[in-house]
Coordinates of C-alpha atoms and ligand atoms in Angstrom, one line a residue:
M1 CA -139.9 104.4 -63.4
S2 CA -138.6 104.8 -66.9
S3 CA -135.2 106.5 -67.1
A4 CA -134.7 110.1 -68.0
K5 CA -133.9 111.1 -71.6
Y6 CA -131.0 113.3 -72.5
V7 CA -130.7 115.9 -75.2
F8 CA -127.2 117.3 -75.7
V9 CA -127.0 120.7 -77.4
T10 CA -123.6 121.4 -79.0
G11 CA -122.5 124.5 -81.0
G12 CA -120.4 124.7 -84.1
V13 CA -118.8 127.3 -86.4
T14 CA -119.1 130.3 -84.1
S15 CA -120.2 131.3 -80.7
S16 CA -123.3 133.4 -79.9
L17 CA -125.6 131.3 -82.1
G18 CA -128.2 131.2 -79.3
K19 CA -127.9 127.7 -77.9
G20 CA -129.5 128.9 -74.7
I21 CA -132.6 130.2 -76.5
I22 CA -132.9 127.1 -78.7
S23 CA -132.6 124.9 -75.6
A24 CA -135.2 127.0 -73.7
S25 CA -137.5 126.9 -76.7
L26 CA -137.3 123.2 -77.1
A27 CA -137.9 122.9 -73.3
T28 CA -141.0 125.1 -73.6
L29 CA -142.4 122.9 -76.4
L30 CA -141.8 119.7 -74.6
Q31 CA -143.3 121.1 -71.4
S32 CA -146.4 122.1 -73.2
R33 CA -146.8 118.5 -74.3
G34 CA -146.8 117.5 -70.7
H35 CA -143.1 116.5 -70.2
R36 CA -141.2 117.4 -67.1
V37 CA -138.1 119.1 -68.5
T38 CA -135.0 120.9 -67.1
I39 CA -132.0 122.4 -68.8
Q40 CA -128.4 122.4 -67.5
K41 CA -125.4 124.2 -68.8
F42 CA -121.8 123.0 -68.8
D43 CA -119.3 125.8 -69.2
P44 CA -115.7 125.1 -70.2
Y45 CA -113.9 127.8 -68.2
L46 CA -111.8 127.3 -65.1
N47 CA -113.7 129.6 -62.7
V48 CA -115.6 127.5 -60.2
D49 CA -118.7 129.7 -61.0
P50 CA -119.2 133.0 -62.9
G51 CA -119.7 134.9 -59.6
T52 CA -116.1 136.2 -59.7
L53 CA -116.4 137.3 -63.3
N54 CA -116.9 140.9 -64.3
P55 CA -120.1 141.3 -66.3
Y56 CA -118.1 142.5 -69.3
E57 CA -116.8 138.9 -69.6
H58 CA -120.0 136.9 -70.0
G59 CA -122.8 139.3 -69.1
E60 CA -124.9 139.1 -66.0
C61 CA -124.4 136.6 -63.2
Y62 CA -127.7 134.9 -62.7
V63 CA -128.6 133.7 -59.2
T64 CA -130.8 130.6 -58.4
E65 CA -133.2 130.0 -55.6
D66 CA -130.5 127.9 -53.8
G67 CA -127.9 130.7 -54.2
A68 CA -125.8 129.4 -57.1
E69 CA -124.1 132.1 -59.1
T70 CA -124.6 131.0 -62.6
D71 CA -124.3 131.7 -66.3
L72 CA -127.0 134.1 -67.7
D73 CA -128.4 131.3 -69.9
L74 CA -130.0 129.9 -66.7
G75 CA -132.1 133.1 -66.6
H76 CA -133.4 132.3 -70.1
Y77 CA -134.2 128.7 -69.0
E78 CA -136.2 129.9 -66.1
R79 CA -138.0 132.7 -68.0
F80 CA -139.1 130.2 -70.7
M81 CA -139.8 127.2 -68.5
N82 CA -141.2 129.0 -65.5
H83 CA -139.5 126.4 -63.4
P84 CA -136.6 127.1 -61.0
T85 CA -133.1 125.9 -61.7
S86 CA -130.5 125.1 -59.1
Q87 CA -126.8 124.6 -58.2
A88 CA -126.9 121.4 -60.2
N89 CA -127.9 123.1 -63.4
N90 CA -124.6 125.0 -64.0
V91 CA -121.3 123.1 -64.0
T92 CA -118.0 124.6 -65.0
T93 CA -114.7 122.9 -65.7
G94 CA -113.4 124.7 -62.6
S95 CA -116.0 123.1 -60.4
V96 CA -115.4 119.7 -62.0
Y97 CA -111.6 119.9 -61.4
Q98 CA -112.2 121.2 -57.9
S99 CA -114.2 118.2 -56.9
V100 CA -111.9 115.7 -58.6
I101 CA -108.9 117.2 -56.8
Q102 CA -110.8 117.2 -53.5
K103 CA -111.5 113.5 -54.0
E104 CA -107.9 112.9 -54.8
R105 CA -106.8 114.6 -51.6
R106 CA -109.3 112.5 -49.7
G107 CA -107.8 109.4 -51.1
D108 CA -110.8 108.3 -53.2
F109 CA -108.5 107.3 -56.0
L110 CA -105.7 105.9 -53.8
G111 CA -102.9 104.2 -55.7
K112 CA -104.2 105.5 -59.1
T113 CA -102.9 108.2 -61.5
V114 CA -105.6 110.8 -61.7
Q115 CA -106.3 111.7 -65.4
V116 CA -108.6 113.7 -67.6
I117 CA -109.8 110.3 -68.9
P118 CA -111.4 108.7 -67.0
H119 CA -111.5 110.8 -63.8
I120 CA -112.6 114.2 -65.3
T121 CA -114.9 112.6 -67.8
N122 CA -116.4 110.4 -65.1
E123 CA -117.1 113.4 -63.0
I124 CA -118.6 115.3 -65.9
K125 CA -120.8 112.2 -66.7
E126 CA -121.9 112.0 -63.1
R127 CA -122.8 115.7 -63.1
M128 CA -124.7 115.3 -66.4
Q129 CA -127.0 112.7 -64.8
I130 CA -127.6 114.2 -61.4
L131 CA -130.9 115.8 -62.4
G132 CA -131.8 112.9 -64.5
N133 CA -131.4 110.5 -61.5
S134 CA -133.4 112.7 -59.3
G135 CA -136.6 111.3 -60.7
D136 CA -138.0 114.8 -61.1
Y137 CA -137.6 115.1 -64.8
D138 CA -138.4 113.1 -68.0
V139 CA -136.1 115.1 -70.3
I140 CA -132.8 116.8 -69.4
I141 CA -131.5 119.2 -72.0
T142 CA -127.7 119.8 -71.6
E143 CA -126.2 122.8 -73.2
L144 CA -122.5 122.6 -73.8
G145 CA -120.9 126.0 -73.7
G146 CA -118.2 126.9 -76.2
T147 CA -117.8 125.7 -79.7
V148 CA -117.0 122.3 -81.0
G149 CA -113.2 122.1 -81.8
D150 CA -112.2 124.2 -78.9
I151 CA -109.5 122.4 -76.8
E152 CA -111.3 123.1 -73.6
S153 CA -114.5 121.5 -74.8
L154 CA -112.9 118.1 -75.5
P155 CA -113.7 116.4 -72.2
Y156 CA -117.3 117.4 -72.5
V157 CA -117.6 116.0 -76.0
E158 CA -115.9 112.8 -74.9
S159 CA -118.3 112.6 -72.0
V160 CA -121.3 113.0 -74.4
R161 CA -119.8 110.3 -76.6
Q162 CA -119.6 107.9 -73.7
L163 CA -123.1 108.6 -72.4
C164 CA -124.5 108.1 -76.0
W165 CA -122.6 104.8 -76.1
E166 CA -123.9 103.7 -72.6
K167 CA -127.5 104.8 -73.2
P168 CA -128.1 104.7 -76.9
D169 CA -131.9 104.7 -76.4
D170 CA -131.9 107.6 -74.0
C171 CA -129.5 110.1 -75.5
M172 CA -129.4 112.3 -78.6
V173 CA -127.4 115.2 -79.9
V174 CA -128.7 118.5 -81.3
H175 CA -126.0 120.4 -83.1
L176 CA -126.5 124.2 -83.6
T177 CA -124.7 125.6 -86.5
L178 CA -124.4 128.7 -88.7
I179 CA -125.4 128.8 -92.4
P180 CA -123.7 132.0 -93.6
Y181 CA -125.0 134.0 -96.5
L182 CA -122.4 135.3 -98.9
T183 CA -123.8 138.5 -100.4
A184 CA -121.3 138.6 -103.3
A185 CA -122.2 135.0 -104.3
G186 CA -125.9 135.5 -103.3
E187 CA -125.7 132.0 -101.7
L188 CA -126.1 130.3 -98.3
K189 CA -123.1 128.2 -97.6
T190 CA -123.1 124.8 -96.0
K191 CA -119.4 124.0 -95.8
P192 CA -118.7 125.5 -92.3
T193 CA -121.5 123.2 -91.0
Q194 CA -120.1 120.2 -92.7
H195 CA -116.7 120.9 -91.1
S196 CA -118.1 121.4 -87.7
V197 CA -120.2 118.2 -87.9
K198 CA -117.1 116.3 -89.1
A199 CA -115.2 117.6 -86.1
L200 CA -117.9 116.2 -83.8
Q201 CA -117.9 112.9 -85.8
E202 CA -114.2 112.6 -85.5
S203 CA -114.7 112.7 -81.7
G204 CA -117.2 109.9 -82.0
V205 CA -120.3 112.1 -81.5
F206 CA -122.9 111.9 -84.3
P207 CA -125.5 114.6 -84.2
D208 CA -129.1 113.5 -84.7
V209 CA -130.5 117.0 -85.4
L210 CA -129.0 120.1 -87.0
V211 CA -130.4 123.5 -86.0
C212 CA -129.2 125.9 -88.6
R213 CA -129.0 129.6 -87.7
T214 CA -129.5 131.7 -90.8
E215 CA -130.5 135.1 -92.0
H216 CA -132.3 133.8 -95.1
E217 CA -134.8 130.9 -95.7
I218 CA -133.0 127.6 -96.3
N219 CA -134.6 125.9 -99.3
E220 CA -135.3 122.2 -99.8
S221 CA -132.2 121.5 -101.8
I222 CA -129.9 123.0 -99.1
R223 CA -131.8 121.0 -96.5
R224 CA -131.2 117.8 -98.5
K225 CA -127.5 118.6 -99.0
L226 CA -127.0 119.2 -95.3
A227 CA -128.8 116.0 -94.4
L228 CA -126.8 114.0 -96.9
F229 CA -123.4 115.4 -96.0
C230 CA -123.9 115.6 -92.2
N231 CA -125.5 112.2 -92.0
V232 CA -128.9 113.3 -90.5
Q233 CA -132.5 112.6 -91.7
P234 CA -133.9 115.3 -93.9
D235 CA -136.6 116.2 -91.4
A236 CA -133.9 116.7 -88.8
V237 CA -132.5 119.7 -90.6
I238 CA -134.2 122.6 -88.6
Q239 CA -134.1 126.1 -89.8
S240 CA -133.6 128.8 -87.1
I241 CA -134.0 132.1 -88.9
D242 CA -133.3 135.4 -87.2
A243 CA -136.3 136.4 -85.2
E244 CA -137.7 139.8 -84.1
T245 CA -137.5 138.7 -80.5
I246 CA -136.2 135.7 -78.7
Y247 CA -139.8 135.0 -77.6
D248 CA -140.6 134.2 -81.3
V249 CA -138.3 131.2 -81.2
P250 CA -140.6 128.6 -79.6
K251 CA -143.2 129.2 -82.3
L252 CA -140.6 129.1 -85.0
M253 CA -139.2 125.8 -83.6
K254 CA -142.8 124.4 -83.4
E255 CA -143.3 125.3 -87.1
E256 CA -140.0 123.5 -87.9
Q257 CA -141.2 120.5 -85.8
L258 CA -138.1 120.5 -83.6
D259 CA -140.1 119.0 -80.8
K260 CA -141.4 116.2 -82.9
V261 CA -138.0 115.3 -84.3
V262 CA -136.5 115.3 -80.8
L263 CA -139.3 113.1 -79.3
K264 CA -139.1 110.7 -82.3
N265 CA -135.3 110.4 -81.7
L266 CA -135.9 109.8 -78.0
G267 CA -138.5 107.1 -78.7
L268 CA -141.2 109.2 -77.1
N269 CA -144.7 109.8 -78.4
H270 CA -144.5 112.6 -81.0
T271 CA -148.1 112.7 -82.3
G272 CA -150.3 115.7 -81.8
E273 CA -149.2 119.3 -81.5
A274 CA -147.6 121.3 -78.6
D275 CA -150.2 123.8 -77.3
I276 CA -148.5 127.1 -76.9
T277 CA -151.6 129.3 -77.0
R278 CA -150.7 131.2 -73.9
W279 CA -147.2 131.8 -75.1
E280 CA -148.5 133.2 -78.3
E281 CA -150.9 135.5 -76.4
F282 CA -147.9 136.8 -74.6
V283 CA -146.0 137.5 -77.8
F284 CA -149.1 139.1 -79.4
N285 CA -149.4 141.5 -76.4
L286 CA -145.7 142.2 -76.6
K287 CA -145.9 143.1 -80.2
N288 CA -149.1 145.1 -80.0
P289 CA -148.6 147.7 -77.3
K290 CA -151.2 150.4 -76.8
N291 CA -148.8 152.8 -75.0
E292 CA -145.2 153.6 -74.8
I293 CA -142.9 154.8 -72.0
D294 CA -139.3 155.9 -71.6
I295 CA -137.3 154.5 -68.6
A296 CA -133.7 155.3 -67.8
L297 CA -131.6 152.3 -66.7
V298 CA -128.7 153.9 -64.9
G299 CA -125.7 151.5 -64.5
K300 CA -122.0 151.3 -65.2
Y301 CA -121.9 148.2 -67.4
V302 CA -124.3 149.7 -70.1
E303 CA -121.9 149.2 -72.9
L304 CA -122.7 145.5 -72.6
K305 CA -126.5 145.1 -72.4
D306 CA -126.1 141.4 -71.4
S307 CA -124.9 142.8 -68.0
Y308 CA -128.5 143.6 -67.2
K309 CA -130.2 140.8 -69.0
S310 CA -132.7 139.8 -66.4
I311 CA -133.7 143.4 -65.9
S312 CA -134.4 144.1 -69.5
E313 CA -136.3 140.8 -69.9
A314 CA -138.3 141.5 -66.8
F315 CA -139.3 144.8 -68.5
I316 CA -140.3 142.9 -71.6
H317 CA -142.6 140.6 -69.5
A318 CA -144.1 143.6 -67.7
S319 CA -144.6 145.4 -71.0
A320 CA -146.6 142.5 -72.5
T321 CA -148.7 142.4 -69.3
S322 CA -149.5 146.1 -69.5
R323 CA -149.6 146.3 -73.3
C324 CA -147.1 149.2 -72.9
K325 CA -143.9 149.3 -74.8
V326 CA -140.9 150.1 -72.5
N327 CA -138.1 152.0 -74.2
L328 CA -135.1 151.4 -72.0
H329 CA -132.5 154.2 -72.2
W330 CA -129.1 152.9 -71.1
I331 CA -127.4 155.7 -69.2
H332 CA -123.8 155.4 -68.1
S333 CA -123.6 156.3 -64.3
E334 CA -120.0 157.4 -64.7
K335 CA -121.1 160.2 -66.9
L336 CA -123.6 161.7 -64.5
N337 CA -123.1 164.7 -62.3
D338 CA -125.6 167.1 -60.8
Q339 CA -126.0 168.9 -64.1
S340 CA -125.6 166.1 -66.6
A341 CA -128.1 164.0 -64.6
K342 CA -130.8 166.7 -65.2
E343 CA -130.1 166.6 -68.9
A344 CA -129.8 162.9 -69.3
L345 CA -132.9 162.2 -67.3
K346 CA -135.1 165.0 -68.6
G347 CA -138.1 163.5 -70.4
M348 CA -137.6 160.0 -68.8
H349 CA -140.9 158.8 -67.4
G350 CA -139.2 156.5 -64.9
V351 CA -135.7 155.8 -63.5
L352 CA -134.2 152.5 -62.5
V353 CA -130.8 152.4 -60.7
A354 CA -129.1 149.1 -61.4
P355 CA -127.1 146.7 -59.2
G356 CA -123.4 146.8 -59.1
F357 CA -120.1 146.4 -57.2
G358 CA -117.4 148.9 -56.2
P359 CA -117.0 152.6 -56.3
R360 CA -116.9 153.2 -60.0
G361 CA -120.0 155.2 -61.1
I362 CA -121.6 155.4 -57.7
D363 CA -121.7 159.2 -57.7
G364 CA -123.7 159.2 -60.9
K365 CA -126.1 156.8 -59.3
L366 CA -126.6 159.1 -56.4
H367 CA -127.3 162.0 -58.8
A368 CA -129.9 159.9 -60.6
V369 CA -131.6 159.0 -57.4
K370 CA -131.7 162.6 -56.3
Y371 CA -133.2 163.6 -59.6
A372 CA -135.9 161.0 -59.5
R373 CA -136.7 161.7 -55.8
E374 CA -136.9 165.5 -56.1
N375 CA -138.8 165.5 -59.4
K376 CA -141.3 162.8 -58.2
I377 CA -140.3 160.4 -61.0
P378 CA -141.2 156.8 -60.4
F379 CA -138.0 155.2 -59.2
L380 CA -136.9 151.5 -58.7
G381 CA -133.6 150.9 -57.1
I382 CA -132.2 147.3 -57.2
C383 CA -129.6 146.1 -54.8
L384 CA -126.8 148.7 -55.2
G385 CA -129.6 150.9 -56.6
M386 CA -131.5 150.5 -53.4
Q387 CA -128.3 151.2 -51.4
A388 CA -127.7 154.4 -53.5
S389 CA -131.2 155.6 -52.6
V390 CA -130.4 155.1 -48.9
I391 CA -127.1 157.0 -49.2
E392 CA -128.7 159.8 -51.2
Y393 CA -131.4 160.2 -48.6
A394 CA -128.9 160.3 -45.8
R395 CA -126.8 163.0 -47.5
N396 CA -129.6 165.2 -48.8
V397 CA -132.4 164.8 -46.3
L398 CA -130.8 163.6 -43.1
N399 CA -127.9 166.0 -43.7
H400 CA -125.2 163.4 -43.2
Q401 CA -122.9 164.9 -45.8
D402 CA -120.4 162.1 -46.0
A403 CA -122.8 159.2 -45.6
H404 CA -121.8 156.3 -47.7
S405 CA -121.7 152.5 -48.0
A406 CA -118.7 150.9 -46.2
E407 CA -118.0 149.2 -49.5
M408 CA -117.2 152.6 -51.2
N409 CA -115.9 154.5 -48.2
P410 CA -114.8 152.5 -45.2
D411 CA -114.0 155.7 -43.3
S412 CA -117.3 157.4 -43.7
S413 CA -118.6 158.8 -40.4
H414 CA -122.1 157.6 -41.4
P415 CA -121.9 154.1 -42.9
V416 CA -125.7 153.9 -43.6
I417 CA -124.9 150.8 -45.7
D418 CA -122.6 148.6 -43.8
I419 CA -121.0 145.1 -43.9
M420 CA -122.7 142.5 -41.7
E421 CA -120.8 141.1 -38.7
E422 CA -120.6 137.6 -40.2
Q423 CA -119.3 138.9 -43.5
K424 CA -116.3 140.7 -41.8
K425 CA -114.3 137.6 -41.3
I426 CA -114.8 136.2 -44.8
T427 CA -111.7 136.7 -47.0
D428 CA -112.5 134.4 -50.0
M429 CA -114.5 136.3 -52.7
G430 CA -116.1 133.3 -54.5
G431 CA -119.6 132.3 -53.4
T432 CA -119.4 134.1 -50.0
M433 CA -122.1 136.8 -50.4
R434 CA -125.6 136.7 -49.1
L435 CA -126.9 134.5 -51.9
G436 CA -130.2 133.0 -53.0
A437 CA -133.8 133.1 -51.7
C438 CA -134.6 134.9 -48.4
A439 CA -137.9 135.6 -46.8
C440 CA -139.2 139.1 -46.4
E441 CA -142.1 140.4 -44.4
L442 CA -144.1 143.2 -45.9
K443 CA -145.8 146.0 -43.9
K444 CA -149.4 146.6 -44.6
G445 CA -150.5 149.8 -46.4
T446 CA -147.2 150.0 -48.4
I447 CA -146.6 149.9 -52.1
A448 CA -144.7 146.6 -51.6
H449 CA -147.7 145.0 -49.8
A450 CA -150.1 146.2 -52.5
V451 CA -147.8 144.9 -55.3
Y452 CA -147.3 141.4 -53.9
G453 CA -150.7 141.1 -52.3
A454 CA -149.0 139.0 -49.5
D455 CA -147.6 139.4 -46.0
L456 CA -144.6 137.2 -46.6
I457 CA -142.6 136.9 -49.8
S458 CA -139.3 135.3 -50.9
E459 CA -136.8 136.9 -53.2
R460 CA -133.2 136.2 -54.3
H461 CA -130.2 138.1 -53.0
R462 CA -126.6 138.7 -54.1
H463 CA -124.7 141.2 -52.0
R464 CA -122.4 141.7 -49.1
Y465 CA -123.6 145.0 -47.6
E466 CA -126.8 145.9 -45.9
F467 CA -128.9 148.7 -44.6
N468 CA -127.5 149.9 -41.3
N469 CA -130.3 149.5 -38.8
A470 CA -128.5 152.0 -36.4
Y471 CA -130.0 154.6 -38.7
L472 CA -133.5 153.2 -39.2
A473 CA -135.3 155.5 -36.7
Q474 CA -133.8 158.6 -38.4
Y475 CA -135.0 157.4 -41.8
E476 CA -138.5 156.5 -40.7
E477 CA -138.8 159.9 -38.9
A478 CA -137.6 161.8 -41.9
G479 CA -139.9 160.0 -44.4
M480 CA -138.1 157.0 -45.9
K481 CA -139.8 153.9 -44.6
A482 CA -138.5 150.3 -44.3
T483 CA -141.5 148.4 -45.7
G484 CA -140.0 145.0 -46.1
I485 CA -138.0 143.2 -43.3
N486 CA -136.2 139.9 -43.2
P487 CA -138.1 138.1 -40.4
E488 CA -135.0 136.0 -39.3
T489 CA -132.4 138.8 -39.2
G490 CA -134.4 142.0 -39.0
L491 CA -132.5 143.3 -42.1
V492 CA -134.2 145.9 -44.2
E493 CA -135.0 144.5 -47.6
I494 CA -137.3 147.2 -49.0
V495 CA -137.4 151.0 -48.6
E496 CA -140.1 153.4 -49.8
I497 CA -140.9 157.1 -49.7
P498 CA -144.6 157.4 -49.1
D499 CA -144.5 161.1 -50.0
H500 CA -143.5 160.3 -53.6
P501 CA -145.7 158.7 -56.3
W502 CA -143.7 155.5 -56.6
F503 CA -140.2 155.3 -54.9
V504 CA -139.1 151.7 -54.1
G505 CA -135.6 150.4 -53.4
V506 CA -135.2 146.6 -52.9
Q507 CA -132.1 145.0 -51.5
F508 CA -132.9 141.8 -53.5
H509 CA -133.1 141.1 -57.2
P510 CA -136.7 140.8 -58.3
E511 CA -135.6 140.5 -62.0
Y512 CA -134.3 136.9 -61.4
K513 CA -137.8 135.7 -60.8
S514 CA -139.7 137.3 -63.7
T515 CA -140.9 134.8 -66.3
V516 CA -143.1 134.8 -69.4
A517 CA -145.8 132.9 -67.5
N518 CA -145.4 135.0 -64.3
P519 CA -144.1 138.6 -65.0
H520 CA -142.7 140.0 -61.8
P521 CA -145.4 142.2 -59.9
L522 CA -142.8 144.8 -58.9
F523 CA -141.9 145.4 -62.6
V524 CA -145.5 145.4 -63.6
S525 CA -146.4 147.9 -60.9
F526 CA -143.4 150.1 -61.8
V527 CA -144.4 150.1 -65.4
K528 CA -148.0 151.1 -64.4
A529 CA -146.7 153.9 -62.2
V530 CA -144.4 155.1 -65.0
L531 CA -147.3 155.1 -67.4
K532 CA -149.4 157.1 -64.9
N533 CA -146.6 159.6 -64.5
K534 CA -146.4 160.0 -68.3
A535 CA -150.1 160.6 -68.5
Ligands
LIG1 N1 -122.1 146.0 -54.0 C1 -123.3 145.9 -53.2 C2 -123.1 144.8 -52.1 O1 -122.3 143.9 -52.2 C3 -124.5 145.6 -54.0 C4 -124.4 144.3 -54.8 C5 -125.4 144.2 -55.9 O2 -125.9 145.2 -56.4 N2 -125.7 143.1 -56.4 O3 -123.8 144.8 -51.1

């Protein structure tokens, strides 16, 4: 078996250049040439994982099949590659230190002084090669979070240097940089890139490819200048011009021959062309809708749209499938009361109530559910959104006025959403929720069963609280049905109201599994129902 090849992706000049999208686009191109590819992300912060971070910090927390709480870039990787990632695909400085310190306590380094070099860098190098050593992949793309020159990135850059030294034939570095345009001078400027490459070179890392983010076309003379001063081949200067959608980027990178340059650097066959016909069909359908709908996304982190990244991307996938443009209207749940909910949701063809934690904004979510339920507007509730639909139903249909989730009101006399027995003794907050893939059995003759076309499905979870089965009979009797049940625990995973055109609440997160190649059926069905409602 030949050894895996490693592509390290670093970023210079500024953050938010889109390393994740470039990595995912490269993976897409390599995959379409038949290579087995995965992408991993190394984040330089001290949280063990992003699960304890507020979405305002780094956007949504993405959850993998095996229950890892990860950076949202892993969502992009899966959406582009249509291949699951795992715990091993996201490493943070916190998790690296945690494991080195555990080893020290165990006595693994007995007698030695434990230091950043070599102990932390060895740990990083080991983690960088876990997926490569699994034998499951030909190419491992490793995205380094942060920007070259940051103090906290240094151990990662040093680890990359060592790996490039140890495996010169199997490793390469792609450096993503910014070529700013100075309007007053009417010029693109290369100096920031020269400086960031120099910073890498001073650390002993020599980029093989430059991917240059730019708002304007980079001409031949700038490409040559960049190549000469940054010490790369002229064909290894890749332009990454601002795109209309992130889904344009694989095609743009193909036109710039990023895949060929990378394969050449790795000593792999680079003849022929990547076949991205299906991808291009998807983009065509996305850009040429035949219809348009308005959907309200009710949440409390709407100021930062990255907080609901997977949801908005799942709508994009569904909108391409249905050739129907989805206009998402971001509505702040904190601003909704009985009256303002009517005003804000008037004219919306569908309502989605988003996931979330804690009491802030919950009342607004309940008002949004009530409006959608009473006005027969297609409704999708995800996680806390599903819990909100259960609470609203208890209050306004079952007449349990103070019904609530135990998360919001531990003293409610009707805790229709409650904490599970095994969660009660847990005191640590990190990585202790119900996380990752769980099975769910679907009842025949329900929306869920029709949507999935299966009796048994698997979806990813991330929550502590659950539907309280003590109330199940009351709900079923009144008209809200449990249509998806966890076969191992009996927990309610899906609720529906049959006496409503399309009302579905799911305790899991379908958005995590929607990809370009496999748009999620629940989102596709929701979009269809919304379109029908509009008509
Ligand atoms: N806060 C709720 C719980 O922990 C819902 C979580 C979520 O929406 N992801 O159960």
